JSON list of C-alpha atoms in Angstrom, two decimals:
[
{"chain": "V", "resi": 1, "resn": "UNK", "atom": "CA", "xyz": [-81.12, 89.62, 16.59]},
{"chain": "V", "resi": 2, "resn": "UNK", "atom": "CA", "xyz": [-83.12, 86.52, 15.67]},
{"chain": "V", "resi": 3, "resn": "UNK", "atom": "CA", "xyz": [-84.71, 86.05, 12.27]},
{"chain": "V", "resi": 4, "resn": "UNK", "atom": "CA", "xyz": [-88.37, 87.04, 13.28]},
{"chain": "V", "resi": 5, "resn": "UNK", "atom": "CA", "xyz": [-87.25, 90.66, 14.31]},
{"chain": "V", "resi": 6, "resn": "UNK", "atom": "CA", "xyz": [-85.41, 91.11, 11.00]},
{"chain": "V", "resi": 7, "resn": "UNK", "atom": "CA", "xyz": [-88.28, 90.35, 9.70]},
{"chain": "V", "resi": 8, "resn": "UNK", "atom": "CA", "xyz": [-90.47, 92.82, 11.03]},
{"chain": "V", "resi": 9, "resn": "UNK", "atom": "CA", "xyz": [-87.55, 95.86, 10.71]},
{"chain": "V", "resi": 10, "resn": "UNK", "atom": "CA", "xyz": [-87.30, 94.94, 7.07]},
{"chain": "V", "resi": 11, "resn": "UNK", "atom": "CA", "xyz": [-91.13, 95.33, 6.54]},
{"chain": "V", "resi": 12, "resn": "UNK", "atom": "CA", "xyz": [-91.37, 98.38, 8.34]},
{"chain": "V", "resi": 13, "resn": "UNK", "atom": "CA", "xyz": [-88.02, 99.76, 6.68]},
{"chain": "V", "resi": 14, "resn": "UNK", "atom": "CA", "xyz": [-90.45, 98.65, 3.25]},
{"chain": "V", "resi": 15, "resn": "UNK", "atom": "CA", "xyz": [-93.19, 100.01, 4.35]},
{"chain": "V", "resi": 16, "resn": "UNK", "atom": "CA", "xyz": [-91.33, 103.28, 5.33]},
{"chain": "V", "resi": 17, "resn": "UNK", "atom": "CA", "xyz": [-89.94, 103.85, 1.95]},
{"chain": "V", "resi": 18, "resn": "UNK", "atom": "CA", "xyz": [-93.33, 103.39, -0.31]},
{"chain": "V", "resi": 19, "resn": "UNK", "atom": "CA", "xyz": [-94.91, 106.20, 1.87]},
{"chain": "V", "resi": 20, "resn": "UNK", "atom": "CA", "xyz": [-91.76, 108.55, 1.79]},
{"chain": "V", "resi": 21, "resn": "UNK", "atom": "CA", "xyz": [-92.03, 107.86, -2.08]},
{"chain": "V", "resi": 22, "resn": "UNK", "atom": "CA", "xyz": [-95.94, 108.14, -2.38]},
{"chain": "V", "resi": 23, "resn": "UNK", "atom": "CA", "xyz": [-96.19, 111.33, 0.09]},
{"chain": "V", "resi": 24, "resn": "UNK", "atom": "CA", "xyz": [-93.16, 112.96, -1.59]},
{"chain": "V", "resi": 25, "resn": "UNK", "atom": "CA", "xyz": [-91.05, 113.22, 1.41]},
{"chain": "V", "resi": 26, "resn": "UNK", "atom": "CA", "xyz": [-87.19, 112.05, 0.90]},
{"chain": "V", "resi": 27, "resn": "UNK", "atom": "CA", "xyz": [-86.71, 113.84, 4.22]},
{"chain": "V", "resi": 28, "resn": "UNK", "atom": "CA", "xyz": [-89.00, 110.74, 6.15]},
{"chain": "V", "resi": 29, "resn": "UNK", "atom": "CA", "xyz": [-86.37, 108.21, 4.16]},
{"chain": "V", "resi": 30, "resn": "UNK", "atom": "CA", "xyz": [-82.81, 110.24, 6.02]},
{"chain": "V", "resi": 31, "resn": "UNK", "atom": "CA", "xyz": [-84.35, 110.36, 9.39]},
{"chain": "V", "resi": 32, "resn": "UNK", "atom": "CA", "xyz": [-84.25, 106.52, 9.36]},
{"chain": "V", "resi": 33, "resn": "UNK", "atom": "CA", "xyz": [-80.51, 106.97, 8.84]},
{"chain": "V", "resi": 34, "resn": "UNK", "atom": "CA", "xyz": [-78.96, 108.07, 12.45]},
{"chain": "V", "resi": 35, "resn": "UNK", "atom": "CA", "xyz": [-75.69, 109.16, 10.18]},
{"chain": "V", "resi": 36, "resn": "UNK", "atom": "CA", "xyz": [-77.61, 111.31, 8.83]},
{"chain": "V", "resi": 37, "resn": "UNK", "atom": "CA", "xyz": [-79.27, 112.86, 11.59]},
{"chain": "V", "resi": 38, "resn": "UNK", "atom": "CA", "xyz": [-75.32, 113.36, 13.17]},
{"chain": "V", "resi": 39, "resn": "UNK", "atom": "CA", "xyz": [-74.47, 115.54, 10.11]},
{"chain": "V", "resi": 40, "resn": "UNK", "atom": "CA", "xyz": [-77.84, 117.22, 9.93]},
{"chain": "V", "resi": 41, "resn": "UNK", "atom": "CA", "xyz": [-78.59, 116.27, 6.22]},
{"chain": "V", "resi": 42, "resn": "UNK", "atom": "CA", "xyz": [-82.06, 117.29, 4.64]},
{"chain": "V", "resi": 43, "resn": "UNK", "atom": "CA", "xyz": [-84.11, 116.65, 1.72]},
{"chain": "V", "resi": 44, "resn": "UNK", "atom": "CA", "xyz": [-86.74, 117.70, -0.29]},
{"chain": "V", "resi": 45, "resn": "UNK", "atom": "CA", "xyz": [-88.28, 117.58, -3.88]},
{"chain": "V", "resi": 46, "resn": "UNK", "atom": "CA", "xyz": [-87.46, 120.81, -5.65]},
{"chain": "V", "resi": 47, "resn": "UNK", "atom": "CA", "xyz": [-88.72, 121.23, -9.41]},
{"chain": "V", "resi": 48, "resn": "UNK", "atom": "CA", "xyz": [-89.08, 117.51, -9.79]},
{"chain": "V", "resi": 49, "resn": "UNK", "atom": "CA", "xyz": [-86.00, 116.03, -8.48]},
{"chain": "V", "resi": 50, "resn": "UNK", "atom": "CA", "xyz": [-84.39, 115.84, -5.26]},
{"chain": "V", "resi": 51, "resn": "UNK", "atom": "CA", "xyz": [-82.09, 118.40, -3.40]},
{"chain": "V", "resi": 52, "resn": "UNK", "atom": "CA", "xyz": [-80.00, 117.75, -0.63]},
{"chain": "V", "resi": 53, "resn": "UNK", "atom": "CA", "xyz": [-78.35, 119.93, 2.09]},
{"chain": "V", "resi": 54, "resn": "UNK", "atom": "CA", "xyz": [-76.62, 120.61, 4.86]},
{"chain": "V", "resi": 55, "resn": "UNK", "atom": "CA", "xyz": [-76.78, 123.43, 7.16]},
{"chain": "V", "resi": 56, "resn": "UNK", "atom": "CA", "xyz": [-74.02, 124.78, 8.79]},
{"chain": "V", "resi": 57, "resn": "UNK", "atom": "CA", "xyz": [-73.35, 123.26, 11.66]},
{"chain": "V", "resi": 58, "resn": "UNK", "atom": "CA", "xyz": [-70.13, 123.72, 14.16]},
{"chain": "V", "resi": 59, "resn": "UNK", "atom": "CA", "xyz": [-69.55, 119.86, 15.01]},
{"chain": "V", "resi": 60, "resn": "UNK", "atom": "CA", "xyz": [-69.07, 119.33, 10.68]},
{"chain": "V", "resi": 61, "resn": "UNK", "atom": "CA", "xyz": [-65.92, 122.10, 10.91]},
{"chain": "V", "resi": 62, "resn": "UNK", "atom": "CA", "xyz": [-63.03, 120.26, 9.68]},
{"chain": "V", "resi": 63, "resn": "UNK", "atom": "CA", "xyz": [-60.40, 122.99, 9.48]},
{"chain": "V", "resi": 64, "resn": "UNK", "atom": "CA", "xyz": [-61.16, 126.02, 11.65]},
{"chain": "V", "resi": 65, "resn": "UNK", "atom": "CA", "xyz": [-58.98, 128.23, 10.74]},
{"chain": "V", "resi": 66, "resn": "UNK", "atom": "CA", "xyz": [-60.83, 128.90, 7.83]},
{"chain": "V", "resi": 67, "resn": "UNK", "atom": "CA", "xyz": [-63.28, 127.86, 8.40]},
{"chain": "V", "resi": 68, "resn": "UNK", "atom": "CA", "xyz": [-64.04, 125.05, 6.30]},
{"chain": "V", "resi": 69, "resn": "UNK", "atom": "CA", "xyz": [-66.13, 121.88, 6.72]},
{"chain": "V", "resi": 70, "resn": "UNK", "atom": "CA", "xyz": [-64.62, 118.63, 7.55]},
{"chain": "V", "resi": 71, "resn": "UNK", "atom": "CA", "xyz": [-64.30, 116.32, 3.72]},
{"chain": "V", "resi": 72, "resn": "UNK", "atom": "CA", "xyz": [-64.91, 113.09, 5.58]},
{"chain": "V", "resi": 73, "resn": "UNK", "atom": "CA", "xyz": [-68.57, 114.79, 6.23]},
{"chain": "V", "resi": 74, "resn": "UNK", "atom": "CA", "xyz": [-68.75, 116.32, 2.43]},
{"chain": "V", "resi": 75, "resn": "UNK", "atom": "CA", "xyz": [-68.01, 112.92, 1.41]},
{"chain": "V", "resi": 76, "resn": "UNK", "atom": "CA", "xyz": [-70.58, 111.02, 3.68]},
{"chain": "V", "resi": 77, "resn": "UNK", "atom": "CA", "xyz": [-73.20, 113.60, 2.64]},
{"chain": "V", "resi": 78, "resn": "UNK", "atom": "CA", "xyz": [-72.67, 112.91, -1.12]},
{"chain": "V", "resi": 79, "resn": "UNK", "atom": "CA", "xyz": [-72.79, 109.29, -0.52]},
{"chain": "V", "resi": 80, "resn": "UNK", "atom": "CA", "xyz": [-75.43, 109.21, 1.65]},
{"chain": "V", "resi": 81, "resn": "UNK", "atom": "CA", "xyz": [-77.39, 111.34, -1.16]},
{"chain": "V", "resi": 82, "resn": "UNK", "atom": "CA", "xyz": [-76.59, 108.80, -3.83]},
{"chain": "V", "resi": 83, "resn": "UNK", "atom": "CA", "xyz": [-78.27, 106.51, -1.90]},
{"chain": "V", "resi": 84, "resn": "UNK", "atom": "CA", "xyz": [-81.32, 108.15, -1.21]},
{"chain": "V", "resi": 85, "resn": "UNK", "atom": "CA", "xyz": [-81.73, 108.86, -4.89]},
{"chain": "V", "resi": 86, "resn": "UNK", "atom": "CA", "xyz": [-81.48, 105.42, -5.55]},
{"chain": "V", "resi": 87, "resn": "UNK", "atom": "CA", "xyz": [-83.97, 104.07, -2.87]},
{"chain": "V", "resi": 88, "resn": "UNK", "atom": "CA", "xyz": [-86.75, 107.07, -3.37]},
{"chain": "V", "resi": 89, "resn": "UNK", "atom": "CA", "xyz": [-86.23, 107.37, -7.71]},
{"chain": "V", "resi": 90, "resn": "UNK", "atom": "CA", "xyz": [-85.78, 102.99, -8.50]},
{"chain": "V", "resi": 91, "resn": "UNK", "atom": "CA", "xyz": [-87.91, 100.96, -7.41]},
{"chain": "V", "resi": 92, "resn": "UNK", "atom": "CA", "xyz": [-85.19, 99.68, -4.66]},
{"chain": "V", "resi": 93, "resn": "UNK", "atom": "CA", "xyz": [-86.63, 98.97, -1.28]},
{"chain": "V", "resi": 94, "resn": "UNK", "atom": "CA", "xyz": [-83.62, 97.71, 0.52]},
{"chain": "V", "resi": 95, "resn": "UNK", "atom": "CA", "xyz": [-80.50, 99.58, 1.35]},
{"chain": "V", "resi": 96, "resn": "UNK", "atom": "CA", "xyz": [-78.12, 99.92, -1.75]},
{"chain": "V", "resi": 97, "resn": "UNK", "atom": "CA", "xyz": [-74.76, 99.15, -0.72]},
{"chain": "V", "resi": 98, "resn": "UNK", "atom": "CA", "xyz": [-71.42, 101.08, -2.02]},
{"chain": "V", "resi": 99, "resn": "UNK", "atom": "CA", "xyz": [-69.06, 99.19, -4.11]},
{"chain": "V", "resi": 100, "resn": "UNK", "atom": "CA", "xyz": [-67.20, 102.01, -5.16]},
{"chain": "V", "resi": 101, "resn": "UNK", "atom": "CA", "xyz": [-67.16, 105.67, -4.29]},
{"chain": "V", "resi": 102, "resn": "UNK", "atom": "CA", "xyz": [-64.82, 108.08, -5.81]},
{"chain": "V", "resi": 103, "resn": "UNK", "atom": "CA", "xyz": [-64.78, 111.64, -4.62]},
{"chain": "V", "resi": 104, "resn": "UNK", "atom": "CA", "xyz": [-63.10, 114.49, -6.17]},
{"chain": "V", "resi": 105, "resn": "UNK", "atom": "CA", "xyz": [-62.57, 117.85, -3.97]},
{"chain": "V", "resi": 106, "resn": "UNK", "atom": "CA", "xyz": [-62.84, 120.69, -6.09]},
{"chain": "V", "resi": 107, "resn": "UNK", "atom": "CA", "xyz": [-62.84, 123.93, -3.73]},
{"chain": "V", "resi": 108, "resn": "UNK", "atom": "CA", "xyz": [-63.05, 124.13, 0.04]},
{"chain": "V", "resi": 109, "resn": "UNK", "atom": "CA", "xyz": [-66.30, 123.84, 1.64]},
{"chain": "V", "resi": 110, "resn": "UNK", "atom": "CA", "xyz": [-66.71, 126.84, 3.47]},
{"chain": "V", "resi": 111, "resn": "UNK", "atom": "CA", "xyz": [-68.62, 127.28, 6.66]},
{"chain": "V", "resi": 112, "resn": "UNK", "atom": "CA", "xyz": [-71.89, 127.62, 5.06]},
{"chain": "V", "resi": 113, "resn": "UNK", "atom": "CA", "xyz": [-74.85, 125.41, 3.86]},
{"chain": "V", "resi": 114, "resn": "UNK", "atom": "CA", "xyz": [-73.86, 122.91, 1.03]},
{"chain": "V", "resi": 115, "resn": "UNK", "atom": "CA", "xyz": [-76.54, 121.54, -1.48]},
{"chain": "V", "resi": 116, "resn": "UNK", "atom": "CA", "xyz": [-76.16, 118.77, -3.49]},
{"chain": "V", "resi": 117, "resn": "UNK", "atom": "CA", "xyz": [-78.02, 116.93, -6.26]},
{"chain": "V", "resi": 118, "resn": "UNK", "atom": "CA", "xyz": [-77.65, 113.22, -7.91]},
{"chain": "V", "resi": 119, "resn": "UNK", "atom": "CA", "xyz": [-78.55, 111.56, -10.94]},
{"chain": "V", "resi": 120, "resn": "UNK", "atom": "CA", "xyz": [-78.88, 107.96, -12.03]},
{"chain": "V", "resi": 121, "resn": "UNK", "atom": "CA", "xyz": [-76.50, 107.79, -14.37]},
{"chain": "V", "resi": 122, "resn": "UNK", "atom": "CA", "xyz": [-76.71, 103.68, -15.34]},
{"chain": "V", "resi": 123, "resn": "UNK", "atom": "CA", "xyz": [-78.99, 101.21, -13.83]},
{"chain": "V", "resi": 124, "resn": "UNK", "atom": "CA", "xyz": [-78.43, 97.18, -14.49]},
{"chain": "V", "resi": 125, "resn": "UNK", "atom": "CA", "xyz": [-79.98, 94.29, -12.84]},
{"chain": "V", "resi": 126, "resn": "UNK", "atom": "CA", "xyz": [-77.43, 94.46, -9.81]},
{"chain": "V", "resi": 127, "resn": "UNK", "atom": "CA", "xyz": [-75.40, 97.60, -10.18]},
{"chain": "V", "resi": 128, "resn": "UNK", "atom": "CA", "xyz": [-76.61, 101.24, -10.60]},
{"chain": "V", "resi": 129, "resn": "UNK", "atom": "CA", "xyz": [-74.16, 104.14, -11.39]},
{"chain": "V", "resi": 130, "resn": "UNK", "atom": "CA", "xyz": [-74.63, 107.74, -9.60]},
{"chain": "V", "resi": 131, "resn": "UNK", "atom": "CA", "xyz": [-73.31, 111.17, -9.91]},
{"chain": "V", "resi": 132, "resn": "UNK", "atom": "CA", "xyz": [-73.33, 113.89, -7.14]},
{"chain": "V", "resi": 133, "resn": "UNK", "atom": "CA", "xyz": [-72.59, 116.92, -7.16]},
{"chain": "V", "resi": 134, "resn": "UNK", "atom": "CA", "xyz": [-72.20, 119.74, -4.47]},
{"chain": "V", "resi": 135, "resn": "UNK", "atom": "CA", "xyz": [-71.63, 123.20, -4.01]},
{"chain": "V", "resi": 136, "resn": "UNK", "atom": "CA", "xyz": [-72.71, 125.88, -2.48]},
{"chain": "V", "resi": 137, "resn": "UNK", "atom": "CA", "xyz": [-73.46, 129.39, -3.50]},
{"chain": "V", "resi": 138, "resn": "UNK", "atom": "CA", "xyz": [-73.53, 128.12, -7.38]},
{"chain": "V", "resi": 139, "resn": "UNK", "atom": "CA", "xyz": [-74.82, 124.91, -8.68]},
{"chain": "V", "resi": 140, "resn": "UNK", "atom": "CA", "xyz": [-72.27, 125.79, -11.89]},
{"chain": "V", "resi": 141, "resn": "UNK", "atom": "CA", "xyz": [-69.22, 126.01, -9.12]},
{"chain": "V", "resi": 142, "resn": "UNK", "atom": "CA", "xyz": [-69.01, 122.41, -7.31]},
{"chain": "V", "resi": 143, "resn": "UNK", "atom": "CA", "xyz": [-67.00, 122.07, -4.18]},
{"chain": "V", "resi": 144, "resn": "UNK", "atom": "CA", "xyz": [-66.97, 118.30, -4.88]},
{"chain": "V", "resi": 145, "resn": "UNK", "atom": "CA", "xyz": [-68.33, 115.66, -7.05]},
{"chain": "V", "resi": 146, "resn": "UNK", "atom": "CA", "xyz": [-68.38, 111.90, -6.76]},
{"chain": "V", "resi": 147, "resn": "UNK", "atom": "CA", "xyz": [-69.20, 109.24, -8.70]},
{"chain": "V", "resi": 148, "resn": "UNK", "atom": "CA", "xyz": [-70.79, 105.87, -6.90]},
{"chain": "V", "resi": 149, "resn": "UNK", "atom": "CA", "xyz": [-71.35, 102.32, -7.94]},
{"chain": "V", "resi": 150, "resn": "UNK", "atom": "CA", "xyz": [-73.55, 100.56, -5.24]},
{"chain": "V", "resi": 151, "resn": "UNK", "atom": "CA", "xyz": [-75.46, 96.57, -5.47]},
{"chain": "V", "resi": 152, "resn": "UNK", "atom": "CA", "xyz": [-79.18, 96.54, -5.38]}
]
């Protein structure tokens, strides 16, 4: 790709995220992500901050037998979230990218939607620090949480 049409994604991918952030609408900000879209991840702004979820969805089934969804997909969900938050709550415009991601698996996630939230829990000049959590009939009973350094 030359230099002119990486120019003109990076504006549009710009231009994309100030309307997703001045309409409201994380949801506009994961349908540019095509990992996303695989997973079926969704967002919206619920009692001023962001929730995230997943429907269920056969293809995320890790373990059948039970069944439960696959933690490769819990884990791409909760980092994928992280970085939303960061790109629709900072003033970020381009993609934050992960420098660390630690993920701890607290109960199985069963074969039913998962929600998750984030927050911003440290923000320097290069680094920002954020915690997600998920679960799914209880916010007070995660089925995982990570912790996530990314560069801005």
């Amino acid at each position: 790709m030359d230099k002119h049409n990486q120019d003109e994604l990076l504006l549009d991918w710009q231009e994309r995220v100030g309307a997703a952030r001045q309409e409201q609408d994380p949801q506009s900000l994961l349908d540019m992500i095509p990992y996303s879209a695989f997973i079926g991840a969704q967002a919206k702004v619920d009692d001023q901050r962001l929730l995230y979820w997943l429907d269920k969805r056969a293809s995320n089934i890790g373990n059948p037998s039970l069944p439960a969804i696959h933690g490769g997909v819990i884990g791409g969900f909760l980092e994928l979230a992280a970085a939303i938050e960061i790109i629709y709550s900072l003033n970020v415009t381009d993609m934050p990218k992960v420098v660390d991601f630690s993920l701890d698996y607290l109960r199985p996630g069963r074969y039913k939607t998962i929600y998750a939230s984030c927050e911003v829990m440290r923000q320097g000049k290069k680094l920002v620090n954020v915690s997600a959590t998920a679960w799914q009939d209880d916010e007070q009973t995660p089925i995982a949480t990570a912790r996530c350094h990314f560069l801005i």
